[in-house]
PDB file of C-alpha atoms in Angstrom:
ATOM      1  CA  MET A   1     154.894  80.385 104.992  1.00  0.00           C
ATOM      2  CA  PRO A   2     152.272  82.674 106.594  1.00  0.00           C
ATOM      3  CA  VAL A   3     149.723  81.015 108.845  1.00  0.00           C
ATOM      4  CA  PHE A   4     146.237  81.009 107.333  1.00  0.00           C
ATOM      5  CA  PRO A   5     143.914  79.414 109.908  1.00  0.00           C
ATOM      6  CA  PHE A   6     141.438  77.048 108.271  1.00  0.00           C
ATOM      7  CA  PRO A   7     137.957  78.117 109.435  1.00  0.00           C
ATOM      8  CA  THR A   8     136.767  75.951 112.300  1.00  0.00           C
ATOM      9  CA  SER A   9     133.304  75.876 110.750  1.00  0.00           C
ATOM     10  CA  VAL A  10     134.769  74.208 107.675  1.00  0.00           C
ATOM     11  CA  LEU A  11     136.823  71.773 109.725  1.00  0.00           C
ATOM     12  CA  GLY A  12     133.708  70.791 111.576  1.00  0.00           C
ATOM     13  CA  ARG A  13     131.925  69.986 108.352  1.00  0.00           C
ATOM     14  CA  ILE A  14     134.903  68.077 106.983  1.00  0.00           C
ATOM     15  CA  ARG A  15     134.705  65.632 109.882  1.00  0.00           C
ATOM     16  CA  HIS A  16     131.325  64.437 108.608  1.00  0.00           C
ATOM     17  CA  PRO A  17     131.709  63.863 104.867  1.00  0.00           C
ATOM     18  CA  VAL A  18     129.258  61.963 102.702  1.00  0.00           C
ATOM     19  CA  MET A  19     129.849  58.332 103.498  1.00  0.00           C
ATOM     20  CA  MET A  20     131.130  55.742 101.018  1.00  0.00           C
ATOM     21  CA  ASP A  21     127.736  54.022 100.684  1.00  0.00           C
ATOM     22  CA  ALA A  22     125.861  57.232  99.888  1.00  0.00           C
ATOM     23  CA  VAL A  23     126.846  57.063  96.195  1.00  0.00           C
ATOM     24  CA  ASN A  24     126.605  53.819  94.295  1.00  0.00           C
ATOM     25  CA  ILE A  25     129.824  52.770  92.589  1.00  0.00           C
ATOM     26  CA  ASN A  26     128.913  49.197  91.763  1.00  0.00           C
ATOM     27  CA  HIS A  27     129.040  49.983  88.044  1.00  0.00           C
ATOM     28  CA  LEU A  28     132.780  50.623  88.176  1.00  0.00           C
ATOM     29  CA  ASP A  29     135.263  48.009  87.170  1.00  0.00           C
ATOM     30  CA  LYS A  30     137.233  46.281  89.933  1.00  0.00           C
ATOM     31  CA  GLN A  31     140.417  48.318  89.515  1.00  0.00           C
ATOM     32  CA  GLN A  32     138.742  51.714  89.661  1.00  0.00           C
ATOM     33  CA  PHE A  33     136.544  50.543  92.528  1.00  0.00           C
ATOM     34  CA  ARG A  34     139.667  49.512  94.479  1.00  0.00           C
ATOM     35  CA  LEU A  35     141.398  52.815  93.806  1.00  0.00           C
ATOM     36  CA  LEU A  36     138.482  54.717  95.351  1.00  0.00           C
ATOM     37  CA  THR A  37     139.255  53.053  98.670  1.00  0.00           C
ATOM     38  CA  GLU A  38     142.800  54.473  98.827  1.00  0.00           C
ATOM     39  CA  MET A  39     143.383  56.913 101.673  1.00  0.00           C
ATOM     40  CA  CYS A  40     144.229  60.451 100.542  1.00  0.00           C
ATOM     41  CA  ILE A  41     145.753  63.214 102.632  1.00  0.00           C
ATOM     42  CA  LEU A  42     143.303  65.903 103.804  1.00  0.00           C
ATOM     43  CA  ILE A  43     144.840  69.370 104.087  1.00  0.00           C
ATOM     44  CA  ASP A  44     143.934  72.940 104.959  1.00  0.00           C
ATOM     45  CA  GLU A  45     144.344  75.823 102.535  1.00  0.00           C
ATOM     46  CA  ASN A  46     148.032  76.137 103.500  1.00  0.00           C
ATOM     47  CA  ASP A  47     148.710  72.465 102.647  1.00  0.00           C
ATOM     48  CA  ASN A  48     148.955  71.401 106.325  1.00  0.00           C
ATOM     49  CA  LYS A  49     147.725  67.853 106.952  1.00  0.00           C
ATOM     50  CA  ILE A  50     144.487  67.789 108.956  1.00  0.00           C
ATOM     51  CA  GLY A  51     143.307  64.202 108.385  1.00  0.00           C
ATOM     52  CA  VAL A  52     142.710  61.417 105.919  1.00  0.00           C
ATOM     53  CA  ASP A  53     139.800  60.146 103.855  1.00  0.00           C
ATOM     54  CA  THR A  54     139.074  57.817 100.959  1.00  0.00           C
ATOM     55  CA  LYS A  55     139.704  58.842  97.389  1.00  0.00           C
ATOM     56  CA  LYS A  56     135.998  58.427  96.806  1.00  0.00           C
ATOM     57  CA  ASN A  57     134.961  60.831  99.582  1.00  0.00           C
ATOM     58  CA  CYS A  58     137.583  63.367  98.453  1.00  0.00           C
ATOM     59  CA  HIS A  59     136.096  63.469  94.971  1.00  0.00           C
ATOM     60  CA  LEU A  60     132.384  63.772  95.771  1.00  0.00           C
ATOM     61  CA  ASN A  61     131.057  67.244  94.991  1.00  0.00           C
ATOM     62  CA  ALA A  62     128.885  67.041  98.109  1.00  0.00           C
ATOM     63  CA  ASN A  63     132.049  66.919 100.239  1.00  0.00           C
ATOM     64  CA  ILE A  64     133.991  69.410  98.090  1.00  0.00           C
ATOM     65  CA  ASP A  65     131.178  71.897  98.592  1.00  0.00           C
ATOM     66  CA  LYS A  66     131.715  71.516 102.350  1.00  0.00           C
ATOM     67  CA  GLY A  67     135.417  72.360 102.024  1.00  0.00           C
ATOM     68  CA  LEU A  68     137.064  68.945 101.692  1.00  0.00           C
ATOM     69  CA  LEU A  69     140.534  69.512 100.209  1.00  0.00           C
ATOM     70  CA  HIS A  70     143.273  66.986  99.508  1.00  0.00           C
ATOM     71  CA  ARG A  71     146.882  66.823  98.326  1.00  0.00           C
ATOM     72  CA  ALA A  72     147.669  65.848  94.717  1.00  0.00           C
ATOM     73  CA  PHE A  73     150.372  66.110  92.049  1.00  0.00           C
ATOM     74  CA  SER A  74     150.698  66.592  88.295  1.00  0.00           C
ATOM     75  CA  VAL A  75     153.739  65.344  86.400  1.00  0.00           C
ATOM     76  CA  PHE A  76     154.960  66.919  83.158  1.00  0.00           C
ATOM     77  CA  LEU A  77     157.375  64.488  81.503  1.00  0.00           C
ATOM     78  CA  PHE A  78     159.521  65.709  78.609  1.00  0.00           C
ATOM     79  CA  ASN A  79     161.814  63.579  76.474  1.00  0.00           C
ATOM     80  CA  THR A  80     165.258  64.732  75.401  1.00  0.00           C
ATOM     81  CA  GLU A  81     163.761  66.195  72.205  1.00  0.00           C
ATOM     82  CA  ASN A  82     161.822  68.555  74.503  1.00  0.00           C
ATOM     83  CA  LYS A  83     158.480  67.023  73.614  1.00  0.00           C
ATOM     84  CA  LEU A  84     155.845  66.657  76.327  1.00  0.00           C
ATOM     85  CA  LEU A  85     154.109  63.360  77.049  1.00  0.00           C
ATOM     86  CA  LEU A  86     150.328  63.694  77.127  1.00  0.00           C
ATOM     87  CA  GLN A  87     147.812  61.021  77.995  1.00  0.00           C
ATOM     88  CA  GLN A  88     144.123  60.606  77.363  1.00  0.00           C
ATOM     89  CA  ARG A  89     142.432  59.404  80.512  1.00  0.00           C
ATOM     90  CA  SER A  90     140.699  56.034  80.326  1.00  0.00           C
ATOM     91  CA  ASP A  91     136.930  55.969  79.957  1.00  0.00           C
ATOM     92  CA  ALA A  92     136.893  53.929  83.170  1.00  0.00           C
ATOM     93  CA  LYS A  93     138.141  56.906  85.230  1.00  0.00           C
ATOM     94  CA  VAL A  94     135.656  58.409  87.682  1.00  0.00           C
ATOM     95  CA  THR A  95     136.614  62.047  87.063  1.00  0.00           C
ATOM     96  CA  PHE A  96     137.121  63.514  83.594  1.00  0.00           C
ATOM     97  CA  PRO A  97     137.046  60.192  81.678  1.00  0.00           C
ATOM     98  CA  GLY A  98     138.384  60.440  78.142  1.00  0.00           C
ATOM     99  CA  TYR A  99     139.915  63.876  78.717  1.00  0.00           C
ATOM    100  CA  PHE A 100     143.419  64.716  77.549  1.00  0.00           C
ATOM    101  CA  THR A 101     145.812  65.726  80.289  1.00  0.00           C
ATOM    102  CA  ASN A 102     149.457  66.039  81.249  1.00  0.00           C
ATOM    103  CA  SER A 103     151.712  63.016  81.649  1.00  0.00           C
ATOM    104  CA  CYS A 104     150.488  61.704  85.022  1.00  0.00           C
ATOM    105  CA  CYS A 105     148.105  63.017  87.691  1.00  0.00           C
ATOM    106  CA  SER A 106     147.290  61.419  91.030  1.00  0.00           C
ATOM    107  CA  HIS A 107     147.618  61.703  94.849  1.00  0.00           C
ATOM    108  CA  PRO A 108     150.143  60.840  97.545  1.00  0.00           C
ATOM    109  CA  LEU A 109     148.636  58.374  99.971  1.00  0.00           C
ATOM    110  CA  ASN A 110     148.488  58.373 103.737  1.00  0.00           C
ATOM    111  CA  THR A 111     151.564  56.184 104.204  1.00  0.00           C
ATOM    112  CA  PRO A 112     154.849  57.083 105.941  1.00  0.00           C
ATOM    113  CA  TRP A 113     156.635  56.655 102.601  1.00  0.00           C
ATOM    114  CA  GLU A 114     154.461  59.310 100.896  1.00  0.00           C
ATOM    115  CA  LEU A 115     153.853  61.632 103.860  1.00  0.00           C
ATOM    116  CA  GLU A 116     157.480  62.819 104.001  1.00  0.00           C
ATOM    117  CA  GLU A 117     157.228  66.585 103.459  1.00  0.00           C
ATOM    118  CA  ASN A 118     160.912  67.544 103.415  1.00  0.00           C
ATOM    119  CA  GLY A 119     161.604  68.589  99.836  1.00  0.00           C
ATOM    120  CA  ALA A 120     158.173  67.155  98.866  1.00  0.00           C
ATOM    121  CA  LEU A 121     159.857  63.749  98.984  1.00  0.00           C
ATOM    122  CA  GLY A 122     156.631  61.914  99.732  1.00  0.00           C
ATOM    123  CA  VAL A 123     154.876  63.516  96.773  1.00  0.00           C
ATOM    124  CA  ARG A 124     157.791  62.698  94.463  1.00  0.00           C
ATOM    125  CA  ARG A 125     157.728  59.059  95.689  1.00  0.00           C
ATOM    126  CA  ALA A 126     154.015  58.941  94.932  1.00  0.00           C
ATOM    127  CA  ALA A 127     154.704  60.277  91.456  1.00  0.00           C
ATOM    128  CA  GLN A 128     157.276  57.552  90.882  1.00  0.00           C
ATOM    129  CA  ARG A 129     154.672  54.943  91.935  1.00  0.00           C
ATOM    130  CA  ARG A 130     151.954  56.321  89.695  1.00  0.00           C
ATOM    131  CA  LEU A 131     154.235  56.742  86.662  1.00  0.00           C
ATOM    132  CA  LYS A 132     154.730  52.995  86.986  1.00  0.00           C
ATOM    133  CA  ASP A 133     151.067  52.195  87.606  1.00  0.00           C
ATOM    134  CA  GLU A 134     149.611  54.422  84.859  1.00  0.00           C
ATOM    135  CA  LEU A 135     152.314  54.479  82.188  1.00  0.00           C
ATOM    136  CA  GLY A 136     154.350  51.384  82.972  1.00  0.00           C
ATOM    137  CA  ILE A 137     157.557  53.388  83.403  1.00  0.00           C
ATOM    138  CA  PRO A 138     160.041  51.290  85.411  1.00  0.00           C
ATOM    139  CA  MET A 139     160.575  52.863  88.789  1.00  0.00           C
ATOM    140  CA  GLU A 140     164.350  52.891  88.392  1.00  0.00           C
ATOM    141  CA  GLN A 141     163.964  55.171  85.363  1.00  0.00           C
ATOM    142  CA  VAL A 142     162.268  57.934  87.414  1.00  0.00           C
ATOM    143  CA  PRO A 143     163.908  58.041  90.862  1.00  0.00           C
ATOM    144  CA  PRO A 144     162.532  60.810  93.132  1.00  0.00           C
ATOM    145  CA  GLU A 145     165.735  62.817  92.859  1.00  0.00           C
ATOM    146  CA  GLU A 146     165.092  63.213  89.111  1.00  0.00           C
ATOM    147  CA  ILE A 147     161.520  64.416  89.638  1.00  0.00           C
ATOM    148  CA  ASN A 148     161.665  68.232  89.989  1.00  0.00           C
ATOM    149  CA  TYR A 149     159.163  69.927  92.282  1.00  0.00           C
ATOM    150  CA  LEU A 150     158.413  73.417  90.911  1.00  0.00           C
ATOM    151  CA  THR A 151     155.362  74.885  92.657  1.00  0.00           C
ATOM    152  CA  ARG A 152     151.762  74.264  93.863  1.00  0.00           C
ATOM    153  CA  ILE A 153     148.371  75.290  92.598  1.00  0.00           C
ATOM    154  CA  HIS A 154     145.031  75.250  94.435  1.00  0.00           C
ATOM    155  CA  TYR A 155     142.015  74.688  92.215  1.00  0.00           C
ATOM    156  CA  LYS A 156     138.505  73.246  92.218  1.00  0.00           C
ATOM    157  CA  ALA A 157     136.554  71.784  89.308  1.00  0.00           C
ATOM    158  CA  GLN A 158     133.434  69.676  88.760  1.00  0.00           C
ATOM    159  CA  SER A 159     133.607  66.677  86.455  1.00  0.00           C
ATOM    160  CA  ASP A 160     129.853  66.032  86.529  1.00  0.00           C
ATOM    161  CA  GLY A 161     126.970  66.353  88.964  1.00  0.00           C
ATOM    162  CA  ILE A 162     128.478  63.821  91.403  1.00  0.00           C
ATOM    163  CA  TRP A 163     132.270  63.870  91.009  1.00  0.00           C
ATOM    164  CA  GLY A 164     134.864  66.634  91.049  1.00  0.00           C
ATOM    165  CA  GLU A 165     138.326  67.781  92.161  1.00  0.00           C
ATOM    166  CA  HIS A 166     139.453  70.092  94.944  1.00  0.00           C
ATOM    167  CA  GLU A 167     143.212  69.862  95.329  1.00  0.00           C
ATOM    168  CA  ILE A 168     146.450  71.525  96.201  1.00  0.00           C
ATOM    169  CA  ASP A 169     148.406  70.149  93.283  1.00  0.00           C
ATOM    170  CA  TYR A 170     152.202  69.791  93.365  1.00  0.00           C
ATOM    171  CA  VAL A 171     153.560  70.491  89.881  1.00  0.00           C
ATOM    172  CA  LEU A 172     156.415  68.130  89.050  1.00  0.00           C
ATOM    173  CA  LEU A 173     158.639  68.040  85.978  1.00  0.00           C
ATOM    174  CA  VAL A 174     160.820  65.269  84.552  1.00  0.00           C
ATOM    175  CA  ARG A 175     163.073  65.512  81.506  1.00  0.00           C
ATOM    176  CA  LYS A 176     164.178  62.067  80.411  1.00  0.00           C
ATOM    177  CA  ASN A 177     163.654  59.352  77.829  1.00  0.00           C
ATOM    178  CA  VAL A 178     161.618  56.577  79.420  1.00  0.00           C
ATOM    179  CA  THR A 179     160.078  53.222  78.535  1.00  0.00           C
ATOM    180  CA  LEU A 180     156.283  53.295  78.250  1.00  0.00           C
ATOM    181  CA  ASN A 181     153.822  50.444  78.726  1.00  0.00           C
ATOM    182  CA  PRO A 182     150.551  52.116  79.729  1.00  0.00           C
ATOM    183  CA  ASP A 183     147.779  50.355  81.633  1.00  0.00           C
ATOM    184  CA  PRO A 184     144.662  50.605  79.380  1.00  0.00           C
ATOM    185  CA  ASN A 185     142.455  50.787  82.478  1.00  0.00           C
ATOM    186  CA  GLU A 186     144.205  54.093  83.262  1.00  0.00           C
ATOM    187  CA  VAL A 187     145.294  55.469  79.898  1.00  0.00           C
ATOM    188  CA  LYS A 188     143.193  55.400  76.712  1.00  0.00           C
ATOM    189  CA  SER A 189     145.921  56.863  74.487  1.00  0.00           C
ATOM    190  CA  TYR A 190     149.159  58.832  74.733  1.00  0.00           C
ATOM    191  CA  CYS A 191     151.490  60.889  72.570  1.00  0.00           C
ATOM    192  CA  TYR A 192     154.480  63.250  72.692  1.00  0.00           C
ATOM    193  CA  VAL A 193     153.711  66.805  71.537  1.00  0.00           C
ATOM    194  CA  SER A 194     155.681  69.872  70.592  1.00  0.00           C
ATOM    195  CA  LYS A 195     154.849  73.352  71.832  1.00  0.00           C
ATOM    196  CA  GLU A 196     153.098  74.029  68.553  1.00  0.00           C
ATOM    197  CA  ASP A 197     151.059  70.857  68.896  1.00  0.00           C
ATOM    198  CA  LEU A 198     149.935  71.842  72.376  1.00  0.00           C
ATOM    199  CA  GLU A 199     149.108  75.379  71.380  1.00  0.00           C
ATOM    200  CA  LYS A 200     146.851  73.926  68.657  1.00  0.00           C
ATOM    201  CA  MET A 201     145.274  71.536  71.157  1.00  0.00           C
ATOM    202  CA  LEU A 202     144.514  74.372  73.596  1.00  0.00           C
ATOM    203  CA  LYS A 203     142.783  76.280  70.801  1.00  0.00           C
ATOM    204  CA  GLN A 204     140.777  73.188  69.891  1.00  0.00           C
ATOM    205  CA  ALA A 205     139.814  72.778  73.542  1.00  0.00           C
ATOM    206  CA  ALA A 206     138.669  76.378  73.752  1.00  0.00           C
ATOM    207  CA  SER A 207     136.347  75.752  70.796  1.00  0.00           C
ATOM    208  CA  GLY A 208     135.083  72.437  72.192  1.00  0.00           C
ATOM    209  CA  GLU A 209     136.787  70.198  69.629  1.00  0.00           C
ATOM    210  CA  VAL A 210     138.711  68.266  72.283  1.00  0.00           C
ATOM    211  CA  GLN A 211     138.403  67.940  76.040  1.00  0.00           C
ATOM    212  CA  ILE A 212     141.310  68.667  78.383  1.00  0.00           C
ATOM    213  CA  THR A 213     141.351  68.466  82.153  1.00  0.00           C
ATOM    214  CA  PRO A 214     140.916  71.775  84.027  1.00  0.00           C
ATOM    215  CA  TRP A 215     144.164  71.463  85.987  1.00  0.00           C
ATOM    216  CA  PHE A 216     146.147  70.825  82.805  1.00  0.00           C
ATOM    217  CA  ARG A 217     144.573  73.872  81.155  1.00  0.00           C
ATOM    218  CA  LEU A 218     145.305  76.095  84.162  1.00  0.00           C
ATOM    219  CA  ILE A 219     148.949  75.026  84.423  1.00  0.00           C
ATOM    220  CA  ALA A 220     149.454  75.219  80.663  1.00  0.00           C
ATOM    221  CA  GLU A 221     148.007  78.741  80.389  1.00  0.00           C
ATOM    222  CA  ALA A 222     149.813  80.112  83.456  1.00  0.00           C
ATOM    223  CA  PHE A 223     153.212  78.432  83.503  1.00  0.00           C
ATOM    224  CA  LEU A 224     153.979  75.685  81.076  1.00  0.00           C
ATOM    225  CA  PHE A 225     155.318  77.521  78.033  1.00  0.00           C
ATOM    226  CA  LYS A 226     157.849  79.608  79.954  1.00  0.00           C
ATOM    227  CA  TRP A 227     159.088  76.403  81.602  1.00  0.00           C
ATOM    228  CA  TRP A 228     159.224  74.737  78.221  1.00  0.00           C
ATOM    229  CA  ASP A 229     161.524  77.478  76.926  1.00  0.00           C
ATOM    230  CA  ASN A 230     163.922  76.967  79.843  1.00  0.00           C
ATOM    231  CA  LEU A 231     164.033  73.215  80.532  1.00  0.00           C
ATOM    232  CA  SER A 232     167.764  73.401  81.242  1.00  0.00           C
ATOM    233  CA  GLN A 233     167.337  76.340  83.645  1.00  0.00           C
ATOM    234  CA  LEU A 234     164.306  75.453  85.748  1.00  0.00           C
ATOM    235  CA  ASN A 235     165.756  76.657  89.056  1.00  0.00           C
ATOM    236  CA  GLN A 236     164.603  80.193  88.279  1.00  0.00           C
ATOM    237  CA  PHE A 237     160.979  78.999  88.375  1.00  0.00           C
ATOM    238  CA  VAL A 238     161.079  76.998  91.608  1.00  0.00           C
ATOM    239  CA  ASP A 239     158.665  78.461  94.142  1.00  0.00           C
ATOM    240  CA  HIS A 240     157.964  76.282  97.156  1.00  0.00           C
ATOM    241  CA  GLU A 241     156.479  79.067  99.259  1.00  0.00           C
ATOM    242  CA  LYS A 242     153.540  80.332  97.246  1.00  0.00           C
ATOM    243  CA  ILE A 243     150.384  78.331  96.551  1.00  0.00           C
ATOM    244  CA  HIS A 244     148.848  79.725  93.410  1.00  0.00           C
ATOM    245  CA  ARG A 245     145.077  80.068  93.897  1.00  0.00           C
ATOM    246  CA  MET A 246     143.478  79.285  90.570  1.00  0.00           C
TER     247      MET A 246
END
């Protein structure tokens, strides 16, 4: 991977993010409040770890505008009928509440278990954890070796005037029948969709009839349908070198 030095001016600003107490989060429920204290992995634009910070600080637009960037993942889970699991994010979520999105979206944490970079093992372990936490999928049903790492995207999006996303997002794919028991604090609703269903949803989103998350839209428009047509031959799409700037 070519070296792309992260500007020292940006690194300097990152060391002094908006502090936790600068934005009031007392209105959040206990679970979402607790999740905002988790420690995410700060990275440069080449996905090299440069530090750690709270989930809250990573998602404040004030910090994103200063260059704060963290590692994340998005899981696309298909059943054996080749239908894709979608979820609608809970209204309790801080960013993009109530939006429809792909099967599971979250962040690896700053723990030795989820920092392992060889083969993106740490990210795949984090995905296994969050598939359990969000969707109630037993961890033994989605071992890391069955979670396929395809590629990465780098994107930025505002949710509202306070909160947003700025991530290098590992795109992961699972094809398996699983047991679902979603946590209502995380997931408002869920469904399996066909390609035709999703194409209709994307058109509805474009006209404002439904809301979908920006990372889901980007991945769907750029990659998803060609993957969908080749779920048994995904190796041709694996690209661990390039970070797609979107």
